[in-house]
C-alpha positions as a Python dict, from the first residue, in 0.01 Angstrom:
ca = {
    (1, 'X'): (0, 0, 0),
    (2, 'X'): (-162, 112, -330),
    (3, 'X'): (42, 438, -367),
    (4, 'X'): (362, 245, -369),
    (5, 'X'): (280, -35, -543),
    (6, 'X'): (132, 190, -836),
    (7, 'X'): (456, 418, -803),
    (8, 'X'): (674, 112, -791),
    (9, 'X'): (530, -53, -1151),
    (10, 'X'): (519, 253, -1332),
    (11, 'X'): (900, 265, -1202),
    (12, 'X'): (1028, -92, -1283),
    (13, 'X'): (853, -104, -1623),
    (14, 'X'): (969, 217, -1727),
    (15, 'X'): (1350, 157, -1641),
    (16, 'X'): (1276, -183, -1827),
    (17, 'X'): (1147, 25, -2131),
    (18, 'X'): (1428, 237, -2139),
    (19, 'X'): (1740, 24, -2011),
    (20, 'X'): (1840, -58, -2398),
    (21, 'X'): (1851, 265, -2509),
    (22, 'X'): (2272, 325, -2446),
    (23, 'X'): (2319, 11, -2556),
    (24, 'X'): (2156, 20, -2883),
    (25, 'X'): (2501, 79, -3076),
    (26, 'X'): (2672, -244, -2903),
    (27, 'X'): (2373, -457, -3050),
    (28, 'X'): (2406, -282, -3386),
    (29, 'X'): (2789, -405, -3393),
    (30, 'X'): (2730, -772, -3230),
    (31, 'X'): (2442, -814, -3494),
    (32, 'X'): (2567, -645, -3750),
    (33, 'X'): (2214, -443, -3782),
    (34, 'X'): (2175, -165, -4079),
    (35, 'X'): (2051, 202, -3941),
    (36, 'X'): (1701, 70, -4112),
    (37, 'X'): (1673, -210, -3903),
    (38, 'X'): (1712, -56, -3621),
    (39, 'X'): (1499, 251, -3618),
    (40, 'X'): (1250, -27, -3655),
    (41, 'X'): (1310, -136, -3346),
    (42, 'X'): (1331, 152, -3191),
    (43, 'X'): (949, 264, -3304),
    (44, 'X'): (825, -91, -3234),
    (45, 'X'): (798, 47, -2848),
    (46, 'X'): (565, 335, -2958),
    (47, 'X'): (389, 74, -3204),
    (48, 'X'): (286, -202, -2968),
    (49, 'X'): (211, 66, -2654),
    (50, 'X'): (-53, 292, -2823),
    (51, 'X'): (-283, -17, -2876),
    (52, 'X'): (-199, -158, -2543),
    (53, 'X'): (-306, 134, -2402),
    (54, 'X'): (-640, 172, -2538),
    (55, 'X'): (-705, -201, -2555),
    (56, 'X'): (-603, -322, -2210),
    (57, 'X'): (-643, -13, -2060),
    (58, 'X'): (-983, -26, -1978),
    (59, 'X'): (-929, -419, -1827),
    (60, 'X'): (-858, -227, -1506),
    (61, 'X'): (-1183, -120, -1448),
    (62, 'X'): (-1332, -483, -1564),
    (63, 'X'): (-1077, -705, -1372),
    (64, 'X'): (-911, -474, -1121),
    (65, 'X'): (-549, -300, -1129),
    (66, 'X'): (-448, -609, -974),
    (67, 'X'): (-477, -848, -1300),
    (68, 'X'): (-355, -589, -1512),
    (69, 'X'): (-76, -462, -1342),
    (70, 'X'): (46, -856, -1344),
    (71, 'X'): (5, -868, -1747),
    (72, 'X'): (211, -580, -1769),
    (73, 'X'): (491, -735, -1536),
    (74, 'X'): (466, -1071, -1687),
    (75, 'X'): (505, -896, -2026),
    (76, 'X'): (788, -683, -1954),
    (77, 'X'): (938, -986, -1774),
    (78, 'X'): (935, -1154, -2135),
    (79, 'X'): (1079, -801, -2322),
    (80, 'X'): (1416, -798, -2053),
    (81, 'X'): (1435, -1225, -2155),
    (82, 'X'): (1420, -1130, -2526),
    (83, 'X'): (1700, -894, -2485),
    (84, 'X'): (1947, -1089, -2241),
    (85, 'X'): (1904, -1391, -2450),
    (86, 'X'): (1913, -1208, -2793),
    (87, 'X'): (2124, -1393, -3055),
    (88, 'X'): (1984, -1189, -3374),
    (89, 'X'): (1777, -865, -3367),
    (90, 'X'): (1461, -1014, -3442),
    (91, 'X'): (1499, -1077, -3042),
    (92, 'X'): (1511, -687, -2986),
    (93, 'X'): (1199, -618, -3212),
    (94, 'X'): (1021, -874, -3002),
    (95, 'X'): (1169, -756, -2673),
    (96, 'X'): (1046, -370, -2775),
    (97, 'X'): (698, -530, -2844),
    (98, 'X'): (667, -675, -2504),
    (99, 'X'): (802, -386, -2377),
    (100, 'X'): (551, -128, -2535),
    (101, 'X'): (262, -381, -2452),
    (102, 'X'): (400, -396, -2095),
    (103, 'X'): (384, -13, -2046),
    (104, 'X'): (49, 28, -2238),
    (105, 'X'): (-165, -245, -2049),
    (106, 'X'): (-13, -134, -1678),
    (107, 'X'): (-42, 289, -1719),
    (108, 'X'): (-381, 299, -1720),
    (109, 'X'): (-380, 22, -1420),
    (110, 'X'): (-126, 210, -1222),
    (111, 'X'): (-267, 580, -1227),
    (112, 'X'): (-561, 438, -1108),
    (113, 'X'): (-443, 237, -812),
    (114, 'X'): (-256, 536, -732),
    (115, 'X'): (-578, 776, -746),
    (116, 'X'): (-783, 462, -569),
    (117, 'X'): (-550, 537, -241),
    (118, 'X'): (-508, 913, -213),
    (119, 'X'): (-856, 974, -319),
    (120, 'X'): (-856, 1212, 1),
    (121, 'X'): (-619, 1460, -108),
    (122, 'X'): (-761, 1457, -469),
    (123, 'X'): (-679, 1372, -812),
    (124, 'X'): (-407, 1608, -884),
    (125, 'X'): (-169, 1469, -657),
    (126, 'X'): (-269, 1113, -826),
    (127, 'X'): (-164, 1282, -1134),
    (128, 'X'): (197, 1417, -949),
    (129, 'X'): (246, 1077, -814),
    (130, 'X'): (209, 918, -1176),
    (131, 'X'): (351, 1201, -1357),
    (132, 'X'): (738, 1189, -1147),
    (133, 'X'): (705, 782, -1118),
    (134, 'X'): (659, 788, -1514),
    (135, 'X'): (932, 1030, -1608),
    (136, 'X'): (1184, 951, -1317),
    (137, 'X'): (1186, 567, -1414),
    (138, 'X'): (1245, 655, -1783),
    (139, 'X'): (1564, 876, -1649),
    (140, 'X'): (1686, 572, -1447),
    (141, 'X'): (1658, 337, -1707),
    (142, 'X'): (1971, 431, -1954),
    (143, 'X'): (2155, 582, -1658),
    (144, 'X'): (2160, 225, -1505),
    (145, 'X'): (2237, 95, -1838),
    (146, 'X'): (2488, 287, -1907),
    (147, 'X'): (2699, 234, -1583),
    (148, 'X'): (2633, -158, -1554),
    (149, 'X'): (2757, -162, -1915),
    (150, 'X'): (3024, 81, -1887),
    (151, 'X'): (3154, -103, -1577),
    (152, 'X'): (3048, -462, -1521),
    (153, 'X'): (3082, -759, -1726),
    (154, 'X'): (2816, -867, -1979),
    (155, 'X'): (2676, -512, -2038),
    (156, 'X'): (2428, -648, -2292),
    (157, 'X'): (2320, -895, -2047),
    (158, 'X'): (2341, -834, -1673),
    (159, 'X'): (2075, -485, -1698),
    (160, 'X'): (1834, -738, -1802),
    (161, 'X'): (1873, -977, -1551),
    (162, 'X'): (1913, -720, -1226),
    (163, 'X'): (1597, -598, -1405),
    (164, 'X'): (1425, -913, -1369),
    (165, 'X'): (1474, -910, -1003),
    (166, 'X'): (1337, -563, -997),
    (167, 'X'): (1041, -762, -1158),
    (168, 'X'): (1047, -1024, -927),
    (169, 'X'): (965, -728, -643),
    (170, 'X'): (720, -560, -802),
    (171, 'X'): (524, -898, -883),
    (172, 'X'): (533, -987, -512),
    (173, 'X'): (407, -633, -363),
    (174, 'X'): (138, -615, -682),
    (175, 'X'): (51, -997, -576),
    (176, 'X'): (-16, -854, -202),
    (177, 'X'): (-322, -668, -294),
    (178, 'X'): (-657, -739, -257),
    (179, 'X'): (-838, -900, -553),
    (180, 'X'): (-1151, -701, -693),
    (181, 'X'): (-1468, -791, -655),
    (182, 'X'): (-1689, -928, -901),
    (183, 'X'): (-1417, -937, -1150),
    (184, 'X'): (-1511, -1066, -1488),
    (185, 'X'): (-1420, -1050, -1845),
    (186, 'X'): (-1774, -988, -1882),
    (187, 'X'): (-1726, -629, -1859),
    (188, 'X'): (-1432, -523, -2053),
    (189, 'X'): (-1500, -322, -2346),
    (190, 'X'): (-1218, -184, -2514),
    (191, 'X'): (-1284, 206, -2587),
    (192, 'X'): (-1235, 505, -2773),
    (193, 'X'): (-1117, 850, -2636),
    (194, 'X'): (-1351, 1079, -2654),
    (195, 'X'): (-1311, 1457, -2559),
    (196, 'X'): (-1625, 1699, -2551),
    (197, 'X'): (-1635, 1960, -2727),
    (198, 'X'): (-1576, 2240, -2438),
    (199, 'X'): (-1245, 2057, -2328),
    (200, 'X'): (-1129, 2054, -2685),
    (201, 'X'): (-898, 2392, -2690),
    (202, 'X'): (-759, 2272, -2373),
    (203, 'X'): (-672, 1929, -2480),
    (204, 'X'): (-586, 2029, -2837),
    (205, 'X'): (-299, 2256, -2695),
    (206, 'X'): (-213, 2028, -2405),
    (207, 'X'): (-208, 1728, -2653),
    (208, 'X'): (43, 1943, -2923),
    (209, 'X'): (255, 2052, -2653),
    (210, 'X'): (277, 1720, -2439),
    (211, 'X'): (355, 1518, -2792),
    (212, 'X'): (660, 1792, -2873),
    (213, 'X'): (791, 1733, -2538),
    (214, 'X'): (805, 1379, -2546),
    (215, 'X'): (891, 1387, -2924),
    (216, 'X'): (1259, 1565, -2822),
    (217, 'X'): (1290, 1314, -2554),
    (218, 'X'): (1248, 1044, -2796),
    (219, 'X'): (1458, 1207, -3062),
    (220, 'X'): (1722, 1160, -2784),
    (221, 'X'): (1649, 822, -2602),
    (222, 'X'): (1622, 641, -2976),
    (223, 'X'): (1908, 755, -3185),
    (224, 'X'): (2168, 960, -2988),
    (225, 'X'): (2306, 716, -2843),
    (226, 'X'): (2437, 577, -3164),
    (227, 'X'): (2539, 913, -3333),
    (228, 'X'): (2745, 973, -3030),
    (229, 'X'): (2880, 597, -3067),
    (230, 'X'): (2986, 726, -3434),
    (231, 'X'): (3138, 1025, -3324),
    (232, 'X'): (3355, 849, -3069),
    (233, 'X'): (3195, 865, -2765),
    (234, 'X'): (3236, 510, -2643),
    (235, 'X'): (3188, 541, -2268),
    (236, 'X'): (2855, 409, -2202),
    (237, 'X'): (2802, 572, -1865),
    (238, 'X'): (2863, 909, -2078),
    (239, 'X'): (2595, 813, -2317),
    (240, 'X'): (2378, 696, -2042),
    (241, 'X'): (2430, 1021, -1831),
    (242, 'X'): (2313, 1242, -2123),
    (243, 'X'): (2014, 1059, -2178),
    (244, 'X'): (1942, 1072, -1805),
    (245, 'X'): (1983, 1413, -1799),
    (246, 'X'): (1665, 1505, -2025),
    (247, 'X'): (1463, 1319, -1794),
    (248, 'X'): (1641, 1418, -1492),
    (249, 'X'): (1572, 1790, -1534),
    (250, 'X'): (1234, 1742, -1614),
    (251, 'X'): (1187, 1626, -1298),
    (252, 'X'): (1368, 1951, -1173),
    (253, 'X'): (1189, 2183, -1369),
    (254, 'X'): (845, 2035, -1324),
    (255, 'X'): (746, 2194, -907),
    (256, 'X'): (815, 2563, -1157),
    (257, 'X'): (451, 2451, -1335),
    (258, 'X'): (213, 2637, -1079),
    (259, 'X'): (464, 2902, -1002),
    (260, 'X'): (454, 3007, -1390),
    (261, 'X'): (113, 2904, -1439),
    (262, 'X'): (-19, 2695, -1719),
    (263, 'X'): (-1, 2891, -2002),
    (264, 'X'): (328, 3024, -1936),
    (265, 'X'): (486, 2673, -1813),
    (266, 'X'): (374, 2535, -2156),
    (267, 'X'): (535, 2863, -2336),
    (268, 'X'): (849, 2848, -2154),
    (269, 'X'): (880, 2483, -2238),
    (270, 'X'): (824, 2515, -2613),
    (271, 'X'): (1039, 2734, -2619),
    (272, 'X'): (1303, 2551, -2431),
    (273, 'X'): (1254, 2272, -2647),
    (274, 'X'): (1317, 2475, -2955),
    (275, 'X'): (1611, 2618, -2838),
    (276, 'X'): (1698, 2265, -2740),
    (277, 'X'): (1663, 2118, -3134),
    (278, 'X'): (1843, 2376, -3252),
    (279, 'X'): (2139, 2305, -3065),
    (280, 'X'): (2100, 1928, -3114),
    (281, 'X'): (2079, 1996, -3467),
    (282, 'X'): (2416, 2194, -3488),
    (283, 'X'): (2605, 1921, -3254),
    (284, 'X'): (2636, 1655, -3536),
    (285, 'X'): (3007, 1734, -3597),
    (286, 'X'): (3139, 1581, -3275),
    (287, 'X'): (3035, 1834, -3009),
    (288, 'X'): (2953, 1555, -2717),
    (289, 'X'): (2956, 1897, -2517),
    (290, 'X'): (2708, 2087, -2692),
    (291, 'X'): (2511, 1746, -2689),
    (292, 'X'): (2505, 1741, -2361),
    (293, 'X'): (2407, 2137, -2295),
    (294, 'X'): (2082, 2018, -2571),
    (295, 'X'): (1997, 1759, -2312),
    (296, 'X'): (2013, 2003, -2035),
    (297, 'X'): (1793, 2248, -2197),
    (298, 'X'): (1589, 1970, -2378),
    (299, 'X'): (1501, 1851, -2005),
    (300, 'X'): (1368, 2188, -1847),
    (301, 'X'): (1209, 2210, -2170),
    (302, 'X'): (1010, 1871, -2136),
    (303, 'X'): (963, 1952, -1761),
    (304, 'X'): (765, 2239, -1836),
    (305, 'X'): (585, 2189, -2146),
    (306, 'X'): (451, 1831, -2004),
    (307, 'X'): (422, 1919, -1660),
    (308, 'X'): (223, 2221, -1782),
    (309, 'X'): (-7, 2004, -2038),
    (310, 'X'): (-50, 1721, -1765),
    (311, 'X'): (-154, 1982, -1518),
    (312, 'X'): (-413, 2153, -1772),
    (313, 'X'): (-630, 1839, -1862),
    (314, 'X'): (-626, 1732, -1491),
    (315, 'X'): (-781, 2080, -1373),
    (316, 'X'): (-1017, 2128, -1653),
    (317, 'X'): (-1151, 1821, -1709),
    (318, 'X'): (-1455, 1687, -1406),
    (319, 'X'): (-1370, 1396, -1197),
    (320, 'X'): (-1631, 1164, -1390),
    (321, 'X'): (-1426, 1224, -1722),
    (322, 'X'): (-1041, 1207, -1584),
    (323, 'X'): (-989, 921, -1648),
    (324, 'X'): (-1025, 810, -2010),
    (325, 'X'): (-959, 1198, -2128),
    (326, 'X'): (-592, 1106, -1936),
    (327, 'X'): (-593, 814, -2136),
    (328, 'X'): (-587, 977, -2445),
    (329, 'X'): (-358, 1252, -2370),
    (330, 'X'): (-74, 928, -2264),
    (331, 'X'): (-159, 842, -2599),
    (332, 'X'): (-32, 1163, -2745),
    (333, 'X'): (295, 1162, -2547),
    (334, 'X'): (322, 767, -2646),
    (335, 'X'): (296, 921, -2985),
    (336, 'X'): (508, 1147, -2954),
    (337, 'X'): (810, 918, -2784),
    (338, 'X'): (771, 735, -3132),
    (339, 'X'): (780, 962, -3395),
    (340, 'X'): (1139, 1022, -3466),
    (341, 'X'): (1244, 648, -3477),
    (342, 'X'): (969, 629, -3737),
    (343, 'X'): (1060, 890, -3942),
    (344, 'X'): (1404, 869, -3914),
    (345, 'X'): (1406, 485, -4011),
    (346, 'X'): (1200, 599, -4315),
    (347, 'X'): (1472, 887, -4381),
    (348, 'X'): (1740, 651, -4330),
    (349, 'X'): (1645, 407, -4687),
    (350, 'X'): (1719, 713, -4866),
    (351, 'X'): (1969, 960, -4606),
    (352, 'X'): (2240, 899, -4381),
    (353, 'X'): (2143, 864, -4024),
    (354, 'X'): (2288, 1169, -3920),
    (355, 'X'): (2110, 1348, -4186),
    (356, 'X'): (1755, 1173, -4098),
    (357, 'X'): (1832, 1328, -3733),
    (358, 'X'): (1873, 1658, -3849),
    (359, 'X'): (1591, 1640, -4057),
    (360, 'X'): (1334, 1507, -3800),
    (361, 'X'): (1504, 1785, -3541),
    (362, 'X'): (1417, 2061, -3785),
    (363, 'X'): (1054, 1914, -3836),
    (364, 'X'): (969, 1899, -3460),
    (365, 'X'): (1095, 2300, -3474),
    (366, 'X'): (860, 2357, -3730),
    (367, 'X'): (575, 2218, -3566),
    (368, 'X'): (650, 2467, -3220),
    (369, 'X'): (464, 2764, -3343),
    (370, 'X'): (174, 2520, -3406),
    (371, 'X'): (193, 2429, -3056),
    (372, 'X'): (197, 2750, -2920),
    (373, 'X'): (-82, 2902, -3119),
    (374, 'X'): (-306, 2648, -2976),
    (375, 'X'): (-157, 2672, -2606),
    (376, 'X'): (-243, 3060, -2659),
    (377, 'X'): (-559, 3016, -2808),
    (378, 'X'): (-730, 2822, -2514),
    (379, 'X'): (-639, 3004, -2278),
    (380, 'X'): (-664, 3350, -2437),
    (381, 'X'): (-1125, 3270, -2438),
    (382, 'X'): (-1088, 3168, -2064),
    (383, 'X'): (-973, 3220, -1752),
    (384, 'X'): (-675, 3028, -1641),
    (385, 'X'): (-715, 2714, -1414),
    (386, 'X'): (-490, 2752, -1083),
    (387, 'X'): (-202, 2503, -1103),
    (388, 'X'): (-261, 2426, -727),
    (389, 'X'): (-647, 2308, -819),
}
């Protein structure tokens, strides 16, 4: 019961978090929003979820994944409202917020409820469980959109409501668990991540290469979707489909991890995500195919290079520390997810969008060798963990 419960929130909220992403460009042109604008809403996600994480993330422990896991429902509930009932865009910055706080407060919640019931078989498949419920939720999210707007009425309305019902379930089967004992507010402390010094080089590296990989995805989830609007891609299942498709083959690329080892999954997937910005960044012409061939190789990419980091922290670190050393490597993909929006709505007072992309594409590139200096360096003083740990 706790497996799929955990697996089924981390699902629902992240297709919640994600369903506006194809339709970003259709609220643009119904609201008349500036690029500025909304770039701001798109980092308002990554702004609200970092402090939920390491604010309510720790209510699990105080107050059970039961209590928690209902905030975060109740909040995303009140981000899909914000955006089915939006008549300005204030409504979407609002609907992002709940949205980020949503994800933030119920991650922490939902890993552990899934480690609480396959305790047996050990942490790492935990991890695999969260890991695939995490990333395949945020590929289902703009797919759905995408084809509900493409092809049903109200497509700036009806992926909100359908995900309300998808809500409505996961309230009911969270609402089925046993309360925890002894419960109390008492007992939440909000905390700060703390590494020791030994797991450092591991996390350091992990951390870089985890935040790349989910920078790229973010670079694609946040403004994509409009620069292929621009370029005359108006099929929404298209745009939704290539968004996907990062996500997608992540998933796909992710059971090559323990096959290539550690090192060389994170290697590989630097690499791929290099190879990936590089095409993005020479796509801006029109090229919806060579957009689509980035995503591709943007995915595998991500699969590897996250799949690797996520895999390194949970095999180095003990049991007694998992947890909150987890905890602050989400933080560094939730970082990561947010960057470009920030810096391309920062770009964008002073640069065309287009431009902004290119320029936050190229920036990410430059910060690859960075990443794989410090995936080499520790594990070059050590022996590598096995992937199957």
């Amino acid at each position: 019961m706790e497996l799929r419960a955990g697996v089924l929130v981390l699902v629902v909220l992240t297709v919640g978090a994600y369903l506006p992403s194809p339709l970003y460009p259709g609220y643009q042109e119904a609201f008349g929003a500036g690029d500025a604008f909304m770039t701001i809403t798109y980092a308002t996600f990554a702004l609200t979820s970092i402090p939920a994480l390491l604010f309510l993330g720790p209510a699990s422990d105080a107050l059970g994944p039961r209590t928690v896991l209902r905030w975060g429902i109740a909040a995303a509930a009140l981000g899909s409202v914000c955006f089915a009932l939006a008549p300005g865009p204030a409504w979407m910055i609002a609907g992002r917020a709940a949205q980020g706080i949503a994800l933030g407060a119920a991650t922490g919640a939902a890993v552990a409820l899934i480690g609480s019931s396959v305790r047996e078989a050990g942490a790492r498949r935990a991890a695999v469980a969260a890991g695939a419920a995490f990333v395949g939720g945020t590929a289902l999210g703009p797919i759905a959109a995408g084809f509900l707007g493409q092809y049903l009425p109200a497509p700036l309305t009806l992926p909100f409501l359908l995900h309300l019902v998808l809500l409505w379930v996961a309230w009911n089967r969270v609402s089925a668990l046993p309360r925890a004992e002894g419960a109390t507010l008492r007992h939440w402390r909000p905390t700060r991540p703390h590494v020791p010094g030994p797991l450092r080089p591991v996390f350091r590296a992990a951390a870089w290469t985890g935040f790349l990989a989910w920078t790229t995805a973010g670079l694609f989830l946040s403004v994509i979707p409009t620069l292929l609007a621009r370029d005359g891609q108006s099929n929404l299942a298209v745009v939704g489909a290539i968004l996907g498709t990062v996500l997608l083959f992540s998933l796909f690329a992710q059971p090559a991890v323990p096959v290539l080892g550690l090192r060389n999954a994170q290697m590989a997937g630097l690499l791929a995500l290099l190879i990936s910005l590089v095409l993005l960044a020479l796509s801006f012409g029109g090229a919806t195919f060579l957009i689509a061939v980035a995503a591709v190789v943007a995915g595998i990419g991500h699969g590897l290079a996250y799949g690797g980091a996520s895999a390194a922290v949970e095999n180095t670190v003990p049991p007694a520390q998992r947890g909150g050393i987890s905890g602050a490597l989400y933080i560094a993909f939730y970082a990561g997810a947010g960057v470009p929006p920030v810096l391309i709505g920062l770009l964008t007072f002073s640069v065309p969008l287009t431009t902004a992309t290119v320029i936050a594409a190229v920036a990410t590139i430059l910060l690859v060798p960075l990443a794989s200096q410090a995936v080499f360096s520790a594990f070059s003083a050590r022996t590598e963990p096995s992937a199957a740990a």
